[in-house]
Amino acid sequence: MTILERFEQDLAVLETDDGRKTLPRTQLPADAEVGDVLVLTAEGYTVDKTAAQKRRKKLSERFRRLIRR
């Protein structure tokens, strides 16, 4: 799984199964946001909005459980 971790000026920092990867921001879709799940296709990276939404929901639920403790 590849997650868009952050932007640093003109670079995008991705968290992949193999570690961090940095690439030019222009190689990502214009609508890519921090936390999005990215899929590499023959045409380049695309955003998997469904997977990103599930991931955000899961993280939000974990955070709520931590706060309740």
Coordinates of C-alpha atoms in Angstrom, one line a residue:
M1 CA 0.0 0.0 0.0
T2 CA 1.2 3.5 -0.8
I3 CA 0.1 6.5 1.3
L4 CA 0.8 10.1 0.5
E5 CA 2.4 11.2 3.7
R6 CA 3.2 14.8 3.1
F7 CA 4.3 17.5 0.7
E8 CA 7.6 19.3 0.9
Q9 CA 7.6 22.2 -1.5
D10 CA 7.6 20.6 -5.0
L11 CA 8.1 17.0 -3.6
A12 CA 5.6 14.4 -2.4
V13 CA 6.7 12.0 0.3
L14 CA 5.1 8.6 0.0
E15 CA 5.1 5.8 2.6
T16 CA 5.3 2.4 0.9
D17 CA 5.6 -1.2 2.0
D18 CA 9.3 -0.9 1.2
G19 CA 9.8 2.4 3.1
R20 CA 9.7 6.1 2.2
K21 CA 9.8 7.3 -1.4
T22 CA 10.1 10.9 -2.6
L23 CA 9.0 12.1 -6.0
P24 CA 8.1 15.3 -7.8
R25 CA 4.6 16.5 -6.9
T26 CA 3.8 16.8 -10.5
Q27 CA 3.8 12.9 -10.8
L28 CA 0.7 12.7 -8.7
P29 CA -2.9 13.6 -9.6
A30 CA -3.8 17.2 -8.9
D31 CA -6.5 16.2 -6.5
A32 CA -4.2 14.0 -4.3
E33 CA -4.3 14.9 -0.6
V34 CA -2.2 13.9 2.4
G35 CA -3.4 10.6 3.7
D36 CA -4.7 9.3 0.3
V37 CA -4.0 5.8 -0.8
L38 CA -2.2 5.8 -4.1
V39 CA -2.1 3.1 -6.8
L40 CA 0.6 2.9 -9.4
T41 CA -0.7 2.1 -12.9
A42 CA 0.9 2.1 -16.3
E43 CA -0.3 5.7 -16.7
G44 CA 1.1 6.8 -13.3
Y45 CA -0.3 7.2 -9.8
T46 CA -4.1 7.3 -9.2
V47 CA -5.9 8.0 -6.0
D48 CA -8.0 5.1 -4.5
K49 CA -10.6 7.3 -2.8
T50 CA -12.5 4.2 -1.4
A51 CA -9.4 2.8 0.3
A52 CA -8.4 6.2 1.6
Q53 CA -11.9 6.7 3.1
K54 CA -11.7 3.3 4.8
R55 CA -8.2 4.0 6.1
R56 CA -9.3 7.4 7.5
K57 CA -12.3 5.9 9.2
K58 CA -10.2 3.1 10.8
L59 CA -7.6 5.7 12.1
S60 CA -10.4 7.9 13.4
E61 CA -11.9 5.0 15.3
R62 CA -8.5 4.1 16.8
F63 CA -8.0 7.7 17.9
R64 CA -11.4 7.8 19.6
R65 CA -10.7 4.6 21.5
L66 CA -7.4 6.0 22.7
I67 CA -9.0 9.2 23.9
R68 CA -11.6 7.2 25.9
R69 CA -8.9 5.5 27.9

